[in-house]
Amino acid sequence: VIADDNFATIVGAVNEGRRIYDNIRKGTAYLLSVSFAELATIFIAVALGYPIPLLAAQILWINVVAEEFPAIGLALEPAHKNTMKRKPRDPKESMPSPSLMAYTLGIAAAIVAGTLGLYMLALQSGQDLSYARTMAFVGLGFFTVYNAYCSRSLDESIFRINHLGNKTLLLGIACSIISILAVVYIPFMQTIFQTQALSRESWGMVLGVGLLVVLVAEVMKRLLPGLR
């Protein structure tokens, strides 16, 4: 702005500033929701008298590997069409704002419900503890992927944005999925993480239950105007 004294540059700078701030909000909601979900999943399961649903190594893999690839993609999300149509934000607004925290907790609750549901269903259907933990691990990993994609916009429906608009995020999601599959299907990693290969029926449940995250995200985008 100082270098060329051009009004168009000022507009571009404002647009870039808004994009960066938006991406910080998206990344905050994404990372916090997964962290809250992991803690709540373990706490609720133990409180209900179930064995711990996720081992320390499994949680570490989600946090350090599977979760980080999409986070990089979210940080590089391009500005959306409505970025410059919004009113200026309140400079006194906290970060995260109350509406963003409400969204974060709502997504976390959906992830907890899905992860615990898969875990308890596996145990109640007669599967051993290792298989049930694998269900919880894979569920949490894939719900994290669903969450990352839904986080591309906090005000627009995920079905209305350009699905190929952030190729870095798509690559990050692919890497995240590969890292999850590696833990479940590579023999020596099965030993390290105490996992088992899942059946087709189990995969169908994981992918289907994951849609709960998408549903909650879409509803909360409509109910929380403060996200805009």
Short mmCIF file of N, CA and C in Angstrom, two decimals, residues 97-188:
data_model
loop_
_atom_site.label_atom_id
_atom_site.label_comp_id
_atom_site.label_asym_id
_atom_site.label_seq_id
_atom_site.Cartn_x
_atom_site.Cartn_y
_atom_site.Cartn_z
N SER A 97 -14.55 -15.83 19.31
CA SER A 97 -15.77 -15.14 19.74
C SER A 97 -16.75 -16.15 20.34
N PRO A 98 -17.77 -15.67 21.07
CA PRO A 98 -18.77 -16.59 21.63
C PRO A 98 -19.43 -17.46 20.56
N SER A 99 -19.74 -16.88 19.41
CA SER A 99 -20.38 -17.66 18.34
C SER A 99 -19.43 -18.72 17.80
N LEU A 100 -18.14 -18.38 17.69
CA LEU A 100 -17.18 -19.36 17.19
C LEU A 100 -16.99 -20.49 18.20
N MET A 101 -17.01 -20.17 19.50
CA MET A 101 -16.90 -21.20 20.52
C MET A 101 -18.12 -22.11 20.51
N ALA A 102 -19.31 -21.51 20.28
CA ALA A 102 -20.53 -22.32 20.21
C ALA A 102 -20.45 -23.28 19.03
N TYR A 103 -19.96 -22.79 17.90
CA TYR A 103 -19.79 -23.65 16.72
C TYR A 103 -18.78 -24.77 17.02
N THR A 104 -17.67 -24.40 17.64
CA THR A 104 -16.63 -25.36 17.97
C THR A 104 -17.15 -26.47 18.87
N LEU A 105 -17.89 -26.09 19.91
CA LEU A 105 -18.43 -27.08 20.84
C LEU A 105 -19.50 -27.94 20.19
N GLY A 106 -20.27 -27.35 19.27
CA GLY A 106 -21.28 -28.13 18.56
C GLY A 106 -20.65 -29.20 17.69
N ILE A 107 -19.59 -28.84 16.97
CA ILE A 107 -18.88 -29.82 16.14
C ILE A 107 -18.23 -30.88 17.02
N ALA A 108 -17.64 -30.45 18.14
CA ALA A 108 -17.01 -31.41 19.06
C ALA A 108 -18.04 -32.41 19.58
N ALA A 109 -19.24 -31.92 19.91
CA ALA A 109 -20.29 -32.81 20.41
C ALA A 109 -20.69 -33.84 19.35
N ALA A 110 -20.75 -33.41 18.09
CA ALA A 110 -21.09 -34.35 17.01
C ALA A 110 -20.00 -35.41 16.86
N ILE A 111 -18.75 -35.01 16.96
CA ILE A 111 -17.64 -35.96 16.84
C ILE A 111 -17.66 -36.95 18.01
N VAL A 112 -17.93 -36.44 19.21
CA VAL A 112 -18.01 -37.31 20.39
C VAL A 112 -19.13 -38.32 20.24
N ALA A 113 -20.29 -37.84 19.83
CA ALA A 113 -21.45 -38.74 19.67
C ALA A 113 -21.15 -39.83 18.65
N GLY A 114 -20.54 -39.44 17.53
CA GLY A 114 -20.24 -40.43 16.50
C GLY A 114 -19.17 -41.42 16.93
N THR A 115 -18.12 -40.93 17.55
CA THR A 115 -17.01 -41.80 17.97
C THR A 115 -17.45 -42.78 19.06
N LEU A 116 -18.14 -42.26 20.08
CA LEU A 116 -18.63 -43.14 21.14
C LEU A 116 -19.68 -44.11 20.62
N GLY A 117 -20.53 -43.63 19.71
CA GLY A 117 -21.55 -44.52 19.15
C GLY A 117 -20.94 -45.71 18.43
N LEU A 118 -19.93 -45.45 17.62
CA LEU A 118 -19.26 -46.53 16.90
C LEU A 118 -18.57 -47.49 17.87
N TYR A 119 -17.93 -46.93 18.87
CA TYR A 119 -17.20 -47.74 19.87
C TYR A 119 -18.15 -48.64 20.65
N MET A 120 -19.22 -48.06 21.18
CA MET A 120 -20.17 -48.84 21.97
C MET A 120 -20.91 -49.87 21.12
N LEU A 121 -21.24 -49.49 19.90
CA LEU A 121 -21.93 -50.42 19.01
C LEU A 121 -21.07 -51.63 18.71
N ALA A 122 -19.77 -51.40 18.51
CA ALA A 122 -18.86 -52.51 18.23
C ALA A 122 -18.78 -53.46 19.43
N LEU A 123 -18.69 -52.91 20.64
CA LEU A 123 -18.64 -53.74 21.83
C LEU A 123 -19.92 -54.52 22.04
N GLN A 124 -21.04 -53.84 21.84
CA GLN A 124 -22.34 -54.48 22.07
C GLN A 124 -22.66 -55.54 21.01
N SER A 125 -22.02 -55.44 19.84
CA SER A 125 -22.26 -56.43 18.78
C SER A 125 -21.34 -57.65 18.93
N GLY A 126 -20.54 -57.67 20.00
CA GLY A 126 -19.70 -58.85 20.26
C GLY A 126 -18.26 -58.74 19.80
N GLN A 127 -17.87 -57.58 19.26
CA GLN A 127 -16.48 -57.41 18.83
C GLN A 127 -15.57 -57.26 20.05
N ASP A 128 -14.30 -57.64 19.88
CA ASP A 128 -13.38 -57.50 21.00
C ASP A 128 -12.96 -56.04 21.16
N LEU A 129 -12.25 -55.76 22.26
CA LEU A 129 -11.90 -54.39 22.60
C LEU A 129 -11.00 -53.75 21.54
N SER A 130 -10.07 -54.53 20.99
CA SER A 130 -9.16 -54.00 19.98
C SER A 130 -9.92 -53.53 18.74
N TYR A 131 -10.91 -54.31 18.32
CA TYR A 131 -11.71 -53.94 17.15
C TYR A 131 -12.54 -52.70 17.45
N ALA A 132 -13.12 -52.64 18.65
CA ALA A 132 -13.93 -51.48 19.02
C ALA A 132 -13.07 -50.22 19.07
N ARG A 133 -11.86 -50.34 19.58
CA ARG A 133 -10.96 -49.18 19.61
C ARG A 133 -10.57 -48.75 18.20
N THR A 134 -10.41 -49.74 17.31
CA THR A 134 -10.11 -49.41 15.92
C THR A 134 -11.26 -48.62 15.31
N MET A 135 -12.48 -49.02 15.62
CA MET A 135 -13.66 -48.30 15.13
C MET A 135 -13.64 -46.86 15.64
N ALA A 136 -13.32 -46.69 16.92
CA ALA A 136 -13.28 -45.35 17.50
C ALA A 136 -12.16 -44.53 16.84
N PHE A 137 -11.01 -45.14 16.64
CA PHE A 137 -9.87 -44.45 16.04
C PHE A 137 -10.18 -44.02 14.60
N VAL A 138 -10.68 -44.94 13.81
CA VAL A 138 -11.00 -44.63 12.42
C VAL A 138 -12.13 -43.60 12.35
N GLY A 139 -13.14 -43.78 13.23
CA GLY A 139 -14.23 -42.81 13.26
C GLY A 139 -13.73 -41.42 13.57
N LEU A 140 -12.93 -41.29 14.61
CA LEU A 140 -12.39 -39.98 14.97
C LEU A 140 -11.56 -39.39 13.84
N GLY A 141 -10.75 -40.24 13.20
CA GLY A 141 -9.93 -39.75 12.09
C GLY A 141 -10.75 -39.24 10.93
N PHE A 142 -11.77 -39.99 10.55
CA PHE A 142 -12.59 -39.57 9.41
C PHE A 142 -13.52 -38.42 9.77
N PHE A 143 -13.98 -38.36 11.01
CA PHE A 143 -14.79 -37.21 11.43
C PHE A 143 -13.94 -35.94 11.40
N THR A 144 -12.65 -36.08 11.70
CA THR A 144 -11.73 -34.96 11.62
C THR A 144 -11.61 -34.47 10.17
N VAL A 145 -11.59 -35.40 9.24
CA VAL A 145 -11.53 -35.05 7.81
C VAL A 145 -12.82 -34.33 7.39
N TYR A 146 -13.97 -34.86 7.79
CA TYR A 146 -15.25 -34.20 7.50
C TYR A 146 -15.24 -32.79 8.07
N ASN A 147 -14.75 -32.67 9.30
CA ASN A 147 -14.72 -31.38 9.98
C ASN A 147 -13.83 -30.40 9.23
N ALA A 148 -12.69 -30.85 8.76
CA ALA A 148 -11.77 -29.97 8.03
C ALA A 148 -12.42 -29.42 6.78
N TYR A 149 -13.12 -30.28 6.05
CA TYR A 149 -13.73 -29.81 4.81
C TYR A 149 -14.88 -28.84 5.09
N CYS A 150 -15.67 -29.14 6.13
CA CYS A 150 -16.77 -28.24 6.51
C CYS A 150 -16.24 -26.89 6.99
N SER A 151 -15.02 -26.87 7.51
CA SER A 151 -14.44 -25.64 8.06
C SER A 151 -13.92 -24.70 6.98
N ARG A 152 -14.01 -25.09 5.72
CA ARG A 152 -13.56 -24.20 4.64
C ARG A 152 -14.29 -22.87 4.68
N SER A 153 -15.53 -22.89 5.14
CA SER A 153 -16.29 -21.64 5.29
C SER A 153 -17.14 -21.76 6.55
N LEU A 154 -17.17 -20.66 7.33
CA LEU A 154 -17.98 -20.66 8.55
C LEU A 154 -19.33 -19.99 8.33
N ASP A 155 -19.59 -19.52 7.12
CA ASP A 155 -20.89 -18.91 6.86
C ASP A 155 -21.59 -19.45 5.62
N GLU A 156 -20.84 -20.00 4.67
CA GLU A 156 -21.44 -20.57 3.47
C GLU A 156 -21.62 -22.07 3.62
N SER A 157 -22.68 -22.58 2.99
CA SER A 157 -22.88 -24.03 2.97
C SER A 157 -21.74 -24.68 2.22
N ILE A 158 -21.30 -25.81 2.72
CA ILE A 158 -20.21 -26.52 2.08
C ILE A 158 -20.61 -27.01 0.70
N PHE A 159 -21.91 -27.09 0.43
CA PHE A 159 -22.39 -27.56 -0.86
C PHE A 159 -22.43 -26.46 -1.91
N ARG A 160 -22.18 -25.21 -1.51
CA ARG A 160 -22.26 -24.09 -2.43
C ARG A 160 -20.91 -23.51 -2.83
N ILE A 161 -19.86 -23.92 -2.15
CA ILE A 161 -18.55 -23.38 -2.47
C ILE A 161 -17.88 -24.25 -3.53
N ASN A 162 -16.84 -23.72 -4.14
CA ASN A 162 -16.10 -24.44 -5.17
C ASN A 162 -15.33 -25.59 -4.54
N HIS A 163 -15.71 -26.81 -4.89
CA HIS A 163 -15.10 -27.98 -4.25
C HIS A 163 -13.64 -28.19 -4.62
N LEU A 164 -13.21 -27.58 -5.73
CA LEU A 164 -11.81 -27.68 -6.14
C LEU A 164 -11.06 -26.39 -5.88
N GLY A 165 -11.65 -25.52 -5.04
CA GLY A 165 -11.05 -24.21 -4.80
C GLY A 165 -9.84 -24.22 -3.89
N ASN A 166 -9.60 -25.33 -3.19
CA ASN A 166 -8.44 -25.42 -2.30
C ASN A 166 -7.80 -26.79 -2.48
N LYS A 167 -6.94 -26.88 -3.49
CA LYS A 167 -6.30 -28.17 -3.80
C LYS A 167 -5.33 -28.60 -2.70
N THR A 168 -4.77 -27.63 -1.97
CA THR A 168 -3.87 -27.99 -0.87
C THR A 168 -4.63 -28.74 0.22
N LEU A 169 -5.84 -28.28 0.51
CA LEU A 169 -6.67 -28.97 1.52
C LEU A 169 -7.04 -30.37 1.04
N LEU A 170 -7.39 -30.50 -0.23
CA LEU A 170 -7.73 -31.82 -0.77
C LEU A 170 -6.54 -32.77 -0.67
N LEU A 171 -5.34 -32.24 -0.94
CA LEU A 171 -4.13 -33.07 -0.80
C LEU A 171 -3.91 -33.43 0.67
N GLY A 172 -4.15 -32.47 1.57
CA GLY A 172 -3.99 -32.74 2.99
C GLY A 172 -4.98 -33.79 3.48
N ILE A 173 -6.21 -33.71 2.98
CA ILE A 173 -7.22 -34.70 3.36
C ILE A 173 -6.82 -36.08 2.86
N ALA A 174 -6.30 -36.15 1.63
CA ALA A 174 -5.85 -37.44 1.08
C ALA A 174 -4.72 -38.02 1.93
N CYS A 175 -3.77 -37.17 2.33
CA CYS A 175 -2.67 -37.63 3.18
C CYS A 175 -3.18 -38.10 4.54
N SER A 176 -4.17 -37.39 5.07
CA SER A 176 -4.75 -37.77 6.36
C SER A 176 -5.41 -39.15 6.27
N ILE A 177 -6.17 -39.36 5.21
CA ILE A 177 -6.85 -40.65 5.03
C ILE A 177 -5.83 -41.78 4.87
N ILE A 178 -4.79 -41.53 4.10
CA ILE A 178 -3.74 -42.54 3.91
C ILE A 178 -3.08 -42.88 5.24
N SER A 179 -2.84 -41.87 6.07
CA SER A 179 -2.19 -42.12 7.36
C SER A 179 -3.08 -42.96 8.27
N ILE A 180 -4.39 -42.76 8.18
CA ILE A 180 -5.33 -43.56 8.99
C ILE A 180 -5.36 -45.00 8.49
N LEU A 181 -5.45 -45.15 7.16
CA LEU A 181 -5.49 -46.49 6.58
C LEU A 181 -4.21 -47.26 6.86
N ALA A 182 -3.09 -46.55 6.89
CA ALA A 182 -1.81 -47.21 7.17
C ALA A 182 -1.81 -47.85 8.55
N VAL A 183 -2.36 -47.15 9.53
CA VAL A 183 -2.42 -47.66 10.89
C VAL A 183 -3.31 -48.89 10.98
N VAL A 184 -4.34 -48.93 10.16
CA VAL A 184 -5.32 -50.02 10.24
C VAL A 184 -4.91 -51.24 9.42
N TYR A 185 -4.14 -51.04 8.33
CA TYR A 185 -3.91 -52.16 7.42
C TYR A 185 -2.45 -52.59 7.26
N ILE A 186 -1.49 -51.80 7.66
CA ILE A 186 -0.09 -52.24 7.57
C ILE A 186 0.24 -53.06 8.83
N PRO A 187 0.68 -54.31 8.66
CA PRO A 187 0.85 -55.22 9.81
C PRO A 187 1.66 -54.67 10.97
N PHE A 188 2.84 -54.11 10.70
CA PHE A 188 3.67 -53.68 11.83
C PHE A 188 3.03 -52.47 12.55
#
